[in-house]
Amino acid sequence: MIRRGFQVAARLGHHRGLLGDPLILIFPAQFSRFLPEKTDLKDDALPDASWCLDMLSLDQEFLEKTKSSGWIKLPSFKGKTQPNGAVSGPCPPFSGCDTAHLSPDKGDCRIFTRCIQVEGQGFEYVIFFQPSKKKSVCLFQPGPYLEGPPGFTHGGSLAAMMDETFSKTAFLAGEGLFTLSFNIRFKNLIPMSSLVVMDIEVEKIEDQKLYMSCIAHSRDQQFTPTHPSLAGVFLQLQLEEESPQ
Amino acid sequence: MIRRGFQVAARLGHHRGLLGDPLILIFPAQFSRFLPEKTDLKDDALPDASWCLDMLSLDQEFLEKTKSSGWIKLPSFKGKTQPNGAVSGPCPPFSGCDTAHLSPDKGDCRIFTRCIQVEGQGFEYVIFFQPSKKKSVCLFQPGPYLEGPPGFTHGGSLAAMMDETFSKTAFLAGEGLFTLSFNIRFKNLIPMSSLVVMDIEVEKIEDQKLYMSCIAHSRDQQFTPSPQVKEPPAQPQALSCHHPPPEQTGGRKDAKDSSQAAVQKRSAVSNVEEKARKMRIKKKLLSQEWWLMPVIPAF
């Protein structure tokens, strides 16, 4: 089963480059996975009424950087909605995955961080990636459905958001595919519906593994980790790299 | 803000014991938080049509143990629904939490692992706790909304489920309140809608911290290390969730070295799952650190 899992994943890594867009031609083929040329899928990484002012302004700042400093904004789709809007059927049966008890109309698979489609209630985020420096920034606003302690964000939702951002960054930076290990240290509680800025960097790539780090902080930190009142989370991740076949 | 956060949390820790239930009277007051005497809230930890057969049978097995072996089943509520069914308003404003942009009818706060209320699509789980041994078991079935790689569960959703189970266990076992650190190592992909069994133990309580470990595996393990196999396993095997002891110097480098050492060690091990598991147990890596909060009388 694990071999089949890797085969499925490797197919994800193989895409032809897009024609007609000189920017896309510069980058490796895996970018086309995140930047489809034509799609009817709804991009969830666009601003909506629930975004706080900090998030809107930082989003605008990074959009400017996509024009001048080589940053790329990654669109974000819910998952398996077909281009004609139809929701796909049950997930394919893999060995060990007993879906017989699920009725066919309940097989709507969604990428976890886009599972909550109610505006402003779940994961509101957008990811920007800079290929030349192999770093990315995620602007994340956790909604009320991600509650842990009253009024604060669930630690697990933060871990999930980091895992998702790591996944995308690792894939684009070095074809990293699966999380091997994940270490997170919580320094402070994060209030719900506040902006969390995550700075991710690829530290090194060695022995088919990508080593990445992340610091999550509020906007006040202005991206410096040495601020005395730092409310941050420190993370290290090792990701196994699989080359496409 | 952090002081206010702790004040809020300390209020959580104070409940009067329930009267009328001899079982509850035996246990510390924090149990009443999870076992309310009367409630109209819907318990989401009950079986429904989406539960697979393995999950139903294990649930039944543990329900039997609640009658005979001192296990307790923890009910699980969505969050802020009032007893009369009304959904609560926006969350109270804390400093830094700007909710002005949220309209009042969109402030329905939910505990994260119960955010998806569509049957079978999100987190389907139930937690059993054994107070005498300070251990717990979580039966978890990830639904299609928790997808990561196609057909498999998102690693982050597993981390969230572990964090939630750790939270409840730590609170009941030793009034632990907040996660300090969390270290997870993935060994295998978990197919969607398959049963994951998580065994959690409190390893030690020291310096106001609880150290806990968790092993997540499929039902086949039957809670003992699997027999030696030479072929790659057909079913998902164990995921270990454990953490290095707290660092004295608190440096990024130390954490990196220990996790690098762990990776090198792991890569030297063959696909034999039992060997890997024995090594982990031998090293006695400890997982989560928790702050112990004293129970403060109600304000």
XYZ file of C-alpha atoms in Angstrom:
544
model
C 0.000 0.000 0.000
C 2.778 2.377 0.768
C 4.249 1.744 -2.667
C 0.904 2.556 -4.224
C 0.730 5.680 -2.090
C 4.075 6.805 -3.435
C 3.030 6.033 -7.009
C -0.018 8.210 -6.577
C 2.115 10.936 -5.112
C 4.691 10.679 -7.852
C 1.988 11.180 -10.441
C 1.228 14.423 -8.700
C 4.766 15.521 -9.371
C 4.622 15.034 -13.084
C 3.081 17.801 -15.081
C 3.916 19.358 -18.336
C 4.943 22.970 -18.202
C 2.377 25.501 -19.262
C 2.768 27.249 -22.543
C 2.034 30.859 -23.145
C 3.085 32.187 -19.779
C 6.764 33.143 -19.781
C 6.844 33.340 -15.968
C 5.661 29.773 -15.604
C 8.131 28.469 -18.166
C 10.992 29.598 -15.987
C 9.972 27.424 -13.057
C 9.943 23.670 -12.682
C 6.933 21.711 -13.861
C 5.494 21.205 -10.368
C 4.406 24.837 -10.331
C 1.716 23.984 -12.806
C 0.058 21.940 -10.090
C -0.574 25.122 -8.160
C -0.959 27.528 -11.012
C -3.365 25.884 -13.457
C -3.678 27.739 -16.717
C -7.416 27.458 -16.896
C -9.744 26.470 -14.157
C -13.319 26.969 -13.070
C -12.397 26.070 -9.525
C -12.967 28.726 -6.938
C -9.782 30.188 -5.514
C -10.224 30.305 -1.746
C -7.085 32.359 -1.213
C -8.764 35.588 -2.273
C -9.838 38.239 0.220
C -13.362 38.124 1.525
C -15.462 40.075 4.007
C -14.077 38.157 6.975
C -10.436 39.143 6.493
C -9.187 41.573 9.117
C -7.528 44.837 8.119
C -4.017 43.606 8.885
C -4.492 40.637 6.630
C -5.899 42.711 3.804
C -3.022 45.166 3.919
C -0.315 42.509 4.132
C -1.970 40.629 1.306
C -1.840 43.778 -0.771
C 1.812 44.296 0.166
C 2.734 40.820 -1.028
C 0.692 41.184 -4.176
C 2.861 44.164 -4.999
C 5.918 41.999 -4.384
C 4.625 39.413 -6.855
C 5.033 42.064 -9.537
C 8.451 43.309 -8.530
C 10.389 40.928 -6.278
C 9.799 37.487 -7.689
C 7.160 36.347 -5.215
C 4.361 34.059 -6.354
C 0.913 33.862 -4.846
C -0.393 30.314 -4.600
C -4.066 29.894 -5.377
C -5.901 27.458 -3.162
C -8.689 25.126 -4.193
C -11.044 23.060 -2.095
C -10.152 19.819 -3.798
C -12.178 17.578 -5.910
C -14.800 19.810 -7.386
C -14.929 19.185 -11.128
C -14.547 22.085 -13.515
C -18.273 21.963 -14.270
C -18.997 22.453 -10.570
C -20.059 18.858 -9.893
C -18.751 17.353 -6.696
C -16.761 14.191 -7.209
C -17.899 10.815 -5.941
C -16.436 8.730 -3.108
C -12.701 8.545 -2.834
C -11.097 5.642 -4.659
C -10.861 2.574 -2.465
C -7.332 1.911 -1.328
C -6.423 -1.211 0.535
C -7.360 -0.680 4.131
C -9.717 2.147 3.300
C -13.177 0.831 3.933
C -15.531 3.307 2.331
C -18.405 0.890 1.828
C -20.189 2.359 4.810
C -20.124 5.830 3.273
C -23.010 6.640 0.981
C -21.946 7.838 -2.493
C -23.145 11.377 -1.990
C -21.007 11.751 1.098
C -17.708 11.163 -0.593
C -16.895 14.799 -1.189
C -13.160 14.900 -0.492
C -11.663 18.217 0.443
C -8.195 19.339 1.258
C -8.264 19.634 5.031
C -7.413 23.308 5.310
C -10.293 24.161 2.983
C -12.837 21.826 4.566
C -14.799 24.674 6.151
C -16.354 26.671 3.377
C -18.336 29.093 5.525
C -16.739 32.480 5.073
C -14.541 33.516 7.968
C -15.275 30.550 10.202
C -12.424 28.193 9.414
C -8.994 28.547 7.865
C -8.633 31.868 6.086
C -5.163 31.939 4.570
C -3.027 32.807 1.603
C 0.499 31.621 0.847
C 3.183 33.521 -1.018
C 6.321 31.768 -2.223
C 9.682 33.148 -3.315
C 11.449 30.573 -5.482
C 14.852 32.228 -5.566
C 15.257 32.171 -1.803
C 13.143 29.064 -1.173
C 11.047 30.798 1.407
C 7.393 31.399 1.858
C 5.027 33.461 3.926
C 1.572 32.393 5.004
C -0.993 34.922 6.198
C -3.393 32.976 8.378
C -6.534 34.069 10.195
C -8.099 31.296 12.302
C -11.872 31.489 12.541
C -14.258 30.605 15.385
C -14.534 26.981 14.254
C -10.892 26.483 15.156
C -11.314 27.161 18.838
C -9.290 25.501 21.550
C -9.130 27.365 24.855
C -12.059 29.809 24.973
C -11.323 32.714 22.657
C -8.055 31.242 21.437
C -6.993 29.072 18.547
C -6.641 25.315 18.840
C -2.996 24.276 18.809
C -3.841 21.477 16.414
C -5.304 23.869 13.875
C -2.077 25.838 13.915
C -0.144 22.612 13.442
C -2.386 21.704 10.519
C -1.885 25.090 8.888
C 1.868 24.830 9.280
C 1.874 21.326 7.871
C -0.052 22.493 4.833
C 2.266 25.439 4.239
C 5.312 23.239 4.685
C 3.876 20.761 2.204
C 3.398 23.334 -0.501
C 6.753 24.994 0.118
C 8.617 21.686 0.201
C 7.003 20.571 -3.019
C 7.835 23.763 -4.851
C 11.296 24.180 -3.382
C 12.532 20.657 -3.819
C 9.792 18.200 -4.732
C 9.312 17.243 -1.149
C 6.230 15.098 -0.811
C 5.546 13.752 2.654
C 6.074 14.949 6.143
C 8.593 12.809 7.967
C 8.647 14.565 11.288
C 7.285 17.720 12.800
C 8.303 19.501 15.978
C 6.363 22.465 17.290
C 6.911 24.588 20.387
C 4.156 26.848 21.578
C 5.163 30.113 23.201
C 1.852 31.838 23.524
C -1.858 31.551 22.901
C -3.164 32.969 19.657
C -6.457 34.845 19.877
C -9.129 33.784 17.428
C -9.597 35.855 14.313
C -6.271 37.575 14.735
C -3.665 37.564 12.009
C -0.830 35.055 12.235
C 2.124 35.538 9.910
C 4.235 32.445 9.279
C 7.721 32.743 7.824
C 8.977 29.515 6.391
C 12.460 28.813 5.118
C 14.119 25.799 3.661
C 17.236 25.364 5.784
C 18.903 22.648 3.776
C 18.282 19.740 1.436
C 20.265 16.632 2.229
C 19.946 12.874 1.798
C 16.616 13.221 0.072
C 15.248 15.230 2.950
C 14.215 18.851 3.174
C 14.780 20.566 6.486
C 12.548 23.548 7.057
C 11.846 25.972 9.805
C 8.960 28.271 10.594
C 8.309 31.110 12.948
C 4.747 32.235 13.496
C 4.144 35.666 14.901
C 1.743 38.557 14.919
C 2.182 41.425 12.506
C 3.784 43.650 15.180
C 6.935 41.551 15.124
C 7.736 42.813 11.687
C 9.432 39.519 10.911
C 12.194 39.714 13.516
C 12.326 36.790 15.924
C 14.232 38.641 18.614
C 11.434 40.890 19.720
C 11.143 40.579 23.503
C 7.407 40.020 23.495
C 7.528 37.517 20.703
C 4.423 35.441 20.489
C 5.705 32.749 18.237
C 5.887 29.113 17.508
C 9.081 27.420 16.520
C 8.926 24.504 14.190
C 11.313 22.089 12.557
C 10.333 19.697 9.907
C 12.039 17.038 7.885
C 10.393 16.055 4.695
C 11.271 13.114 2.521
C 11.839 13.937 -1.093
C 10.577 11.698 -3.831
C 11.548 12.400 -7.401
C 8.802 12.084 -9.939
C 8.980 8.924 -12.010
C -2.668 39.155 27.478
C -1.052 35.948 28.522
C -2.023 36.590 32.139
C -5.606 37.066 31.075
C -5.381 33.888 29.064
C -4.249 31.989 32.139
C -7.003 33.559 34.237
C -9.570 32.331 31.751
C -7.978 28.931 31.753
C -7.885 28.762 35.538
C -11.613 29.387 35.628
C -11.965 26.292 33.494
C -10.206 24.326 36.174
C -12.635 25.097 38.906
C -15.845 23.147 39.108
C -17.772 21.856 41.990
C -18.045 18.143 42.184
C -21.327 16.658 41.067
C -23.682 15.263 43.607
C -25.664 12.139 43.160
C -23.152 10.218 41.078
C -20.860 8.156 43.313
C -18.480 7.507 40.431
C -17.949 11.205 39.867
C -17.434 11.893 43.555
C -14.399 9.670 43.580
C -12.571 11.673 40.929
C -11.177 15.158 41.037
C -13.437 18.063 40.268
C -12.081 18.574 36.766
C -13.973 15.473 35.641
C -17.193 17.408 35.956
C -16.019 19.527 33.071
C -16.229 16.527 30.800
C -19.060 14.686 32.480
C -21.815 17.266 33.061
C -24.652 15.998 35.161
C -27.345 17.463 32.981
C -27.020 18.774 29.513
C -29.040 19.266 26.385
C -25.879 19.420 24.339
C -25.474 16.766 21.695
C -22.760 14.250 22.469
C -20.754 13.841 19.254
C -18.801 10.879 20.597
C -21.673 8.467 20.003
C -21.704 6.014 17.101
C -23.380 7.063 13.905
C -23.951 5.567 10.468
C -20.504 6.620 9.275
C -18.498 4.621 11.783
C -16.704 1.649 10.290
C -17.141 -1.836 11.749
C -13.765 -1.826 13.474
C -14.596 1.395 15.232
C -18.015 0.176 16.322
C -16.649 -3.033 17.759
C -13.747 -1.390 19.582
C -16.135 1.223 20.946
C -18.294 -1.565 22.282
C -15.264 -3.274 23.779
C -14.267 -0.141 25.669
C -17.829 0.509 26.782
C -17.702 -2.889 28.445
C -14.459 -1.841 30.117
C -16.139 1.255 31.513
C -18.339 -1.066 33.538
C -15.646 -3.397 34.767
C -12.117 -2.022 34.490
C -12.349 1.581 35.590
C -12.332 3.183 32.144
C -14.340 6.351 31.549
C -15.826 7.408 28.238
C -15.483 11.135 27.617
C -18.480 12.757 25.971
C -17.666 15.361 23.368
C -19.600 18.549 22.692
C -19.359 20.988 19.828
C -18.798 23.979 22.023
C -20.863 26.955 22.720
C -24.382 25.832 22.010
C -26.580 26.931 24.897
C -28.765 24.394 26.688
C -31.847 25.806 24.979
C -30.256 25.105 21.598
C -29.386 28.703 20.803
C -25.973 29.244 19.311
C -23.828 31.660 21.274
C -22.761 35.027 19.929
C -19.310 36.192 18.923
C -16.451 35.162 21.122
C -15.546 37.621 23.860
C -13.027 40.150 22.665
C -9.574 39.556 24.014
C -6.785 41.960 23.444
C -5.413 41.309 20.008
C -8.555 39.563 18.892
C -10.252 41.848 16.442
C -13.732 40.467 15.922
C -15.328 43.725 14.833
C -15.244 42.593 11.239
C -17.246 39.461 12.080
C -21.001 39.897 12.035
C -22.761 38.761 15.233
C -24.424 35.771 13.635
C -21.082 34.440 12.475
C -19.544 34.075 15.898
C -20.471 30.450 16.408
C -17.396 29.137 18.197
C -16.725 25.427 18.024
C -14.072 23.212 19.441
C -11.863 22.546 16.448
C -12.201 18.776 16.353
C -15.975 19.135 16.249
C -16.098 21.921 13.696
C -17.398 19.677 10.932
C -20.860 18.580 11.888
C -21.666 16.660 8.705
C -21.845 13.002 9.686
C -18.788 11.029 8.713
C -17.018 13.815 6.861
C -14.732 15.240 9.513
C -13.347 14.046 12.814
C -15.213 10.985 14.054
C -13.677 10.041 17.369
C -14.268 8.889 20.912
C -11.846 9.007 23.833
C -11.678 6.591 26.750
C -9.640 7.429 29.828
C -8.354 5.212 32.613
C -7.655 7.363 35.690
C -5.768 4.741 37.704
C -3.124 4.253 35.044
C -3.269 7.762 33.591
C -3.703 6.481 30.107
C -6.211 6.980 27.396
C -7.259 5.531 24.089
C -8.713 7.470 21.194
C -10.602 5.752 18.400
C -10.363 8.070 15.411
C -11.831 7.796 11.946
C -10.781 10.665 9.643
C -13.409 11.624 7.073
C -13.076 12.867 3.486
C -12.884 16.498 4.576
C -9.545 15.761 6.223
C -7.770 14.842 3.036
C -4.106 15.474 2.366
C -2.499 13.302 -0.299
C -5.281 11.893 -2.482
C -7.111 9.187 -0.579
C -5.073 9.692 2.589
C -5.442 11.726 5.735
C -3.847 15.126 6.150
C -0.925 14.987 8.546
C -2.144 18.160 10.196
C -5.522 16.645 11.004
C -3.787 13.777 12.759
C -1.678 16.263 14.689
C -4.846 18.145 15.654
C -6.524 14.963 16.848
C -3.490 14.003 18.906
C -3.308 17.478 20.397
C -6.945 17.301 21.414
C -6.542 13.872 22.994
C -3.395 14.983 24.784
C -5.280 18.044 26.075
C -8.078 16.042 27.617
C -5.774 13.400 29.042
C -3.395 15.938 30.517
C -6.218 17.867 32.137
C -7.760 14.805 33.700
C -4.494 13.183 34.690
C -2.793 16.177 36.185
C -4.611 19.437 35.468
C -2.405 20.122 32.505
C -3.752 23.051 30.527
C -1.622 24.128 27.596
C 0.598 22.433 25.096
C 4.195 23.490 25.432
C 5.748 21.369 22.741
C 4.700 18.636 20.407
C 6.827 16.294 18.331
C 5.374 13.912 15.796
C 7.058 11.441 13.481
C 5.156 10.003 10.576
C 5.877 6.455 9.554
C 3.166 5.798 7.074
C 0.196 7.273 5.284
C -3.234 6.733 6.800
C -6.038 5.965 4.351
C -9.125 8.055 4.728
C -12.037 6.596 6.650
C -9.890 3.901 8.197
C -9.706 3.415 11.944
C -6.754 4.884 13.830
C -6.228 3.783 17.423
C -4.145 6.124 19.581
C -2.661 4.908 22.838
C -1.660 7.743 25.109
C 0.250 7.498 28.362
C 1.454 10.008 30.865
C 5.138 9.210 31.216
C 5.923 11.513 34.104
C 4.907 14.707 35.836
C 7.763 16.949 36.812
C 8.443 20.647 37.367
C 4.883 21.602 36.559
C 5.053 19.742 33.263
C 3.335 16.606 32.076
C 5.252 14.432 29.654
C 3.122 12.205 27.501
C 3.613 9.805 24.654
C 1.339 8.434 21.989
C 1.450 5.654 19.468
C -1.102 5.668 16.679
C -1.748 2.448 14.833
C -4.341 0.442 12.999
C -6.462 -2.112 14.814
C -4.281 -5.026 13.666
C -1.631 -4.079 16.182
C -3.913 -5.159 18.977
C -1.978 -2.824 21.255
C 1.224 -4.891 21.221
C 4.253 -4.501 18.988
C 3.587 -6.216 15.716
C 5.397 -9.440 14.822
C 8.480 -9.171 12.742
C 7.731 -8.639 9.090
C 10.113 -8.385 6.215
C 7.783 -6.995 3.598
C 6.434 -3.485 3.705
C 3.245 -3.640 5.729
C -0.080 -3.691 3.916
C -1.843 -1.765 6.668
C -0.674 1.472 8.213
C 1.624 0.757 11.083
C 2.591 2.809 14.061
C 3.145 6.484 14.129
C 5.098 7.563 17.105
C 4.453 10.829 18.807
C 7.117 11.568 21.320
C 9.395 14.410 22.239
C 12.921 14.947 23.426
C 13.383 16.030 27.047
C 13.258 19.784 27.595
C 16.379 21.542 26.453
C 18.338 23.446 29.029
C 19.890 25.862 26.596
C 16.748 26.213 24.517
C 18.316 26.451 21.140
C 17.196 25.742 17.674
C 20.420 23.897 17.064
C 19.821 21.442 19.891
C 16.410 20.539 18.633
C 17.735 20.161 15.115
C 20.549 17.877 16.269
C 18.244 15.644 18.224
C 15.795 15.349 15.390
C 18.615 14.771 12.923
C 19.967 12.059 15.187
C 16.532 10.575 15.334
C 16.247 10.582 11.569
C 19.627 8.960 11.100
C 18.730 6.302 13.592
C 15.444 5.709 11.889
C 16.960 5.372 8.441
C 19.273 2.646 9.733
C 16.319 0.525 10.753
C 14.788 -1.817 8.267
C 11.116 -2.016 7.524
C 10.664 -4.258 10.508
C 8.144 -2.357 12.587
C 8.737 -4.151 15.851
C 12.404 -3.263 15.879
C 11.627 0.394 15.311
C 9.029 0.394 18.048
C 11.350 -1.290 20.569
C 14.033 1.288 19.876
C 11.614 4.106 20.502
C 10.437 2.593 23.746
C 13.981 1.924 24.868
C 15.032 5.492 24.309
C 12.064 6.553 26.429
C 11.541 9.683 24.452
C 9.022 11.819 26.143
C 6.440 13.797 24.353
C 4.403 16.736 25.366
C 5.317 19.129 28.067
C 2.504 20.741 29.977
C 2.186 23.455 32.545
C 0.336 22.398 35.637
C -2.103 25.036 36.772
C -3.329 25.145 40.345
C -7.072 25.053 40.732
C -8.076 28.598 41.589
C -11.415 29.270 43.314
C -14.049 30.852 41.110
C -13.825 34.609 40.708
